[in-house]
Coordinates of N, CA and C in Angstrom, one line a residue:
X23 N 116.4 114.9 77.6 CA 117.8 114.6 77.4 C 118.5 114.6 78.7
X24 N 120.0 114.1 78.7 CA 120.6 114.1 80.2 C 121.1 115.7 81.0
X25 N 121.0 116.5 80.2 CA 120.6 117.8 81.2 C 119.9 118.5 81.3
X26 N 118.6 117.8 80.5 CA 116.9 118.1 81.0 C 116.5 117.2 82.4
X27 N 117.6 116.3 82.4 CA 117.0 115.0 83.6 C 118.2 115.3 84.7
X28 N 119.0 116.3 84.2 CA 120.3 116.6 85.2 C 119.6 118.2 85.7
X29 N 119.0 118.8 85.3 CA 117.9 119.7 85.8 C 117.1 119.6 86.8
X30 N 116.4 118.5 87.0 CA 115.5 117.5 88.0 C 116.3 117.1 89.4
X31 N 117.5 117.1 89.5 CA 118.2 116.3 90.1 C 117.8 116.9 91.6
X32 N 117.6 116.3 93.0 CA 117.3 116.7 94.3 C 115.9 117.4 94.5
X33 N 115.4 117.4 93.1 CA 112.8 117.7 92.9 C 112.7 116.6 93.3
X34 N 111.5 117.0 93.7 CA 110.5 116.0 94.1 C 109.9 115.9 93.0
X35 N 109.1 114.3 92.3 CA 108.8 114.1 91.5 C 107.5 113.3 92.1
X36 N 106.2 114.5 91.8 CA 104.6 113.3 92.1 C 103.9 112.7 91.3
X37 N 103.1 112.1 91.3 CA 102.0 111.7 89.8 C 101.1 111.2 91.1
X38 N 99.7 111.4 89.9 CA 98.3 110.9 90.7 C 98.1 109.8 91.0
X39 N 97.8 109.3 92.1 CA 98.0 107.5 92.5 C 97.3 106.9 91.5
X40 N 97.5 105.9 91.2 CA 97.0 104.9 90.6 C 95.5 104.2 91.4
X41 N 94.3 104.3 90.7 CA 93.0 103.9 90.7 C 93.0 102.2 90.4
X42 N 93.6 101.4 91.8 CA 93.9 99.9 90.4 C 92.9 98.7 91.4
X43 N 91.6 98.6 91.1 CA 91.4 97.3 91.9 C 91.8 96.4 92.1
X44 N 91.9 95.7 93.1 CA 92.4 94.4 94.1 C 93.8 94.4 93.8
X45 N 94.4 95.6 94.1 CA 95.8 96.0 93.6 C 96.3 96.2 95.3
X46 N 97.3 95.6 95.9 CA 98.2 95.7 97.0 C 99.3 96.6 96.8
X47 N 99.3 97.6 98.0 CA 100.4 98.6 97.4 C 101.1 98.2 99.2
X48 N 102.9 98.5 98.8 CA 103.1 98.2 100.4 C 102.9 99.3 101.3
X49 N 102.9 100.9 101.4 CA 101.9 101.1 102.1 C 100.9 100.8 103.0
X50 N 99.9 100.6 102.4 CA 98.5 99.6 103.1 C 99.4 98.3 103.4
X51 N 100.0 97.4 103.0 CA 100.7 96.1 103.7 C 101.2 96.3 105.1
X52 N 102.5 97.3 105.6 CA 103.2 97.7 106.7 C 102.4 97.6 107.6
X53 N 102.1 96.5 108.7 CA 101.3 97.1 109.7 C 99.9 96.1 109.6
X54 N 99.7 95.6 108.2 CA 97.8 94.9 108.0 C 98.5 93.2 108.8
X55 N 97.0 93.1 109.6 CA 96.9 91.6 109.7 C 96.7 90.4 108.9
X56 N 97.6 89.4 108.8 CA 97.7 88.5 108.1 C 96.8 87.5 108.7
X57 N 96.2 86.6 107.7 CA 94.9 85.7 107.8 C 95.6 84.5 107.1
X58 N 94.8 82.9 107.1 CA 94.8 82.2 105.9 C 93.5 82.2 105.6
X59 N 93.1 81.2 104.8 CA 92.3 80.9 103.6 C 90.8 80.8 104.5
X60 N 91.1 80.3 105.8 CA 89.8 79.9 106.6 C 90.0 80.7 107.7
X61 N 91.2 81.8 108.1 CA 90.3 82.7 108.9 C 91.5 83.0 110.2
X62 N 92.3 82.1 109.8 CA 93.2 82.1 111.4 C 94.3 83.1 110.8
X63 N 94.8 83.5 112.0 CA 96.0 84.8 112.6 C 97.2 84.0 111.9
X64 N 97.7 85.0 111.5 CA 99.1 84.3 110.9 C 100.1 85.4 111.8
X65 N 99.7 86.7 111.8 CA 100.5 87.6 112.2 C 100.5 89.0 112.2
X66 N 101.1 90.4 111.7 CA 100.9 91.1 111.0 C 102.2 91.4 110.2
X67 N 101.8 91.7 109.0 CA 103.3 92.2 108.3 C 104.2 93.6 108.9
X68 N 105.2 93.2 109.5 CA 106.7 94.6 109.6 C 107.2 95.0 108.6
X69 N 107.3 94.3 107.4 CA 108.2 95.1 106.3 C 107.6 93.7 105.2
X70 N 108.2 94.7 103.4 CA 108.1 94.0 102.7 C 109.6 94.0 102.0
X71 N 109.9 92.7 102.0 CA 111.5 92.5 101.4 C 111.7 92.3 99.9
X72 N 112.4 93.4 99.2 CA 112.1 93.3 97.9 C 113.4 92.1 97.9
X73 N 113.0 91.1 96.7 CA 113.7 89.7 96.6 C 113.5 89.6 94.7
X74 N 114.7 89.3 94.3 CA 114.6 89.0 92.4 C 113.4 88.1 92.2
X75 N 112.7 86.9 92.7 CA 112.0 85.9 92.4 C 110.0 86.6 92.7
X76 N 109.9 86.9 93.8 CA 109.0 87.8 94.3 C 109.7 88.5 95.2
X77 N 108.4 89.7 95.6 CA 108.8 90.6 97.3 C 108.3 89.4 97.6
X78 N 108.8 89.7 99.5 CA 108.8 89.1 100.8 C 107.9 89.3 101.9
X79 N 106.9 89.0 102.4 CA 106.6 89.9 103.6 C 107.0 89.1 104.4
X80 N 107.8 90.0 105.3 CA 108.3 90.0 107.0 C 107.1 90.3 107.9
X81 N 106.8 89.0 108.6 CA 105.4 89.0 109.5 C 106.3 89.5 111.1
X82 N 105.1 89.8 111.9 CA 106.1 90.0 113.3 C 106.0 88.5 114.1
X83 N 105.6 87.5 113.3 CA 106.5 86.0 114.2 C 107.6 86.0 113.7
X84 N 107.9 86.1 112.6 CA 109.0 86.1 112.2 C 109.3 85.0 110.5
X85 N 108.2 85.0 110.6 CA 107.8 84.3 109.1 C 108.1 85.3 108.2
X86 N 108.5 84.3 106.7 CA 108.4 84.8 105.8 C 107.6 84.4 104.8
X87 N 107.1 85.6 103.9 CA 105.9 85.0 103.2 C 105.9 85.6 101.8
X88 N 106.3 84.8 101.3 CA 106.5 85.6 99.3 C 105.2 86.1 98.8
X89 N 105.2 87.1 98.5 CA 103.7 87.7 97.9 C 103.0 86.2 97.3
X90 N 103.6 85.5 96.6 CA 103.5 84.4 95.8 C 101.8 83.7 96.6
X91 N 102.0 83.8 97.5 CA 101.2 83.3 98.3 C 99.9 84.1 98.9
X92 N 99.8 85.6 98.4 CA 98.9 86.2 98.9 C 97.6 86.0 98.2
X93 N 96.5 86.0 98.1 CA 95.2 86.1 97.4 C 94.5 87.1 97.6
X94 N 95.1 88.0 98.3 CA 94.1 89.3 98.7 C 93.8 90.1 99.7
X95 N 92.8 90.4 99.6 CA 92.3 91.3 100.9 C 90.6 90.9 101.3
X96 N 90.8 90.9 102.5 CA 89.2 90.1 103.2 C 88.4 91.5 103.5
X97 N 87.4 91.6 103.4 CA 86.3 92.6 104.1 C 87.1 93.6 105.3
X98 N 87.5 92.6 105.9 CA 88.5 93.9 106.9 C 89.8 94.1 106.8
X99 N 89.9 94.2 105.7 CA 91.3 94.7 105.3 C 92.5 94.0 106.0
X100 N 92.3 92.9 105.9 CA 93.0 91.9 106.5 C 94.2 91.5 105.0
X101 N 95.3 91.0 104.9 CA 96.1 90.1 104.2 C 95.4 88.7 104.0
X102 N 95.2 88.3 103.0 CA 94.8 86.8 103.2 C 96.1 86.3 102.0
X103 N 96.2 84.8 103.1 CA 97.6 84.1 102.2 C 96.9 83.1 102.7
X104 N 97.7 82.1 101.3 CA 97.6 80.5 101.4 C 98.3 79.5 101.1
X105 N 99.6 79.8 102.0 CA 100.7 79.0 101.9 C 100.5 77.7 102.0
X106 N 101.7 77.2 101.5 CA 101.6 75.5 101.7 C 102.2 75.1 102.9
X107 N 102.0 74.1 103.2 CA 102.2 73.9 104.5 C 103.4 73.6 105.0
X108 N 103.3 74.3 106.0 CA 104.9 74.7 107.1 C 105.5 75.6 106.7
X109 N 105.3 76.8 106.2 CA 105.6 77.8 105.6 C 105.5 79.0 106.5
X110 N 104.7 78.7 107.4 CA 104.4 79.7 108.7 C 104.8 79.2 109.8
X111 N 105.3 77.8 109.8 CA 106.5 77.7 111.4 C 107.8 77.8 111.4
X112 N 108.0 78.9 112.6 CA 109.2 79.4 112.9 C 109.4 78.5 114.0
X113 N 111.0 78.1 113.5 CA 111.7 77.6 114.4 C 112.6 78.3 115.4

């Protein structure tokens, strides 16, 4: 009830991570190198921008890149995305 939840107020509240394969958490994102589909440098992601339609990743060229477009993670823990084209030139 609201002063069972007004009780809580300024705790810290944990739970056990989630076990989720081929699950992207932003965490691990902040920081990973971005790839495309055949292998080349896109960048690394600086932040993820939460947005109503999808999140965002903020690469350090300065791209932006809607999760929309991620497929995953490669063997080295790389970002792999496969945007359509011109989606990664900054003007």
């Amino acid at each position: 009830d609201r002063d069972g939840a007004d009780a809580l107020r300024g705790g810290e509240l944990l739970g056990e991570p989630l076990d989720v394969d081929d699950a992207l958490w932003v965490h691990e994102l902040i920081g990973a190198p971005v790839v495309d589909t055949a292998g080349a440098a896109c960048g690394t992601v600086t932040s993820v921008l939460a947005n109503p339609a999808d999140d965002i990743l903020e690469l350090d060229t300065g791209a932006l890149v809607p999760v929309t477009f991620v497929v995953g993670w490669d063997d080295e823990r790389r970002v792999v995305v496969d945007p359509p084209e011109g989606l990664l030139d900054v003007v």
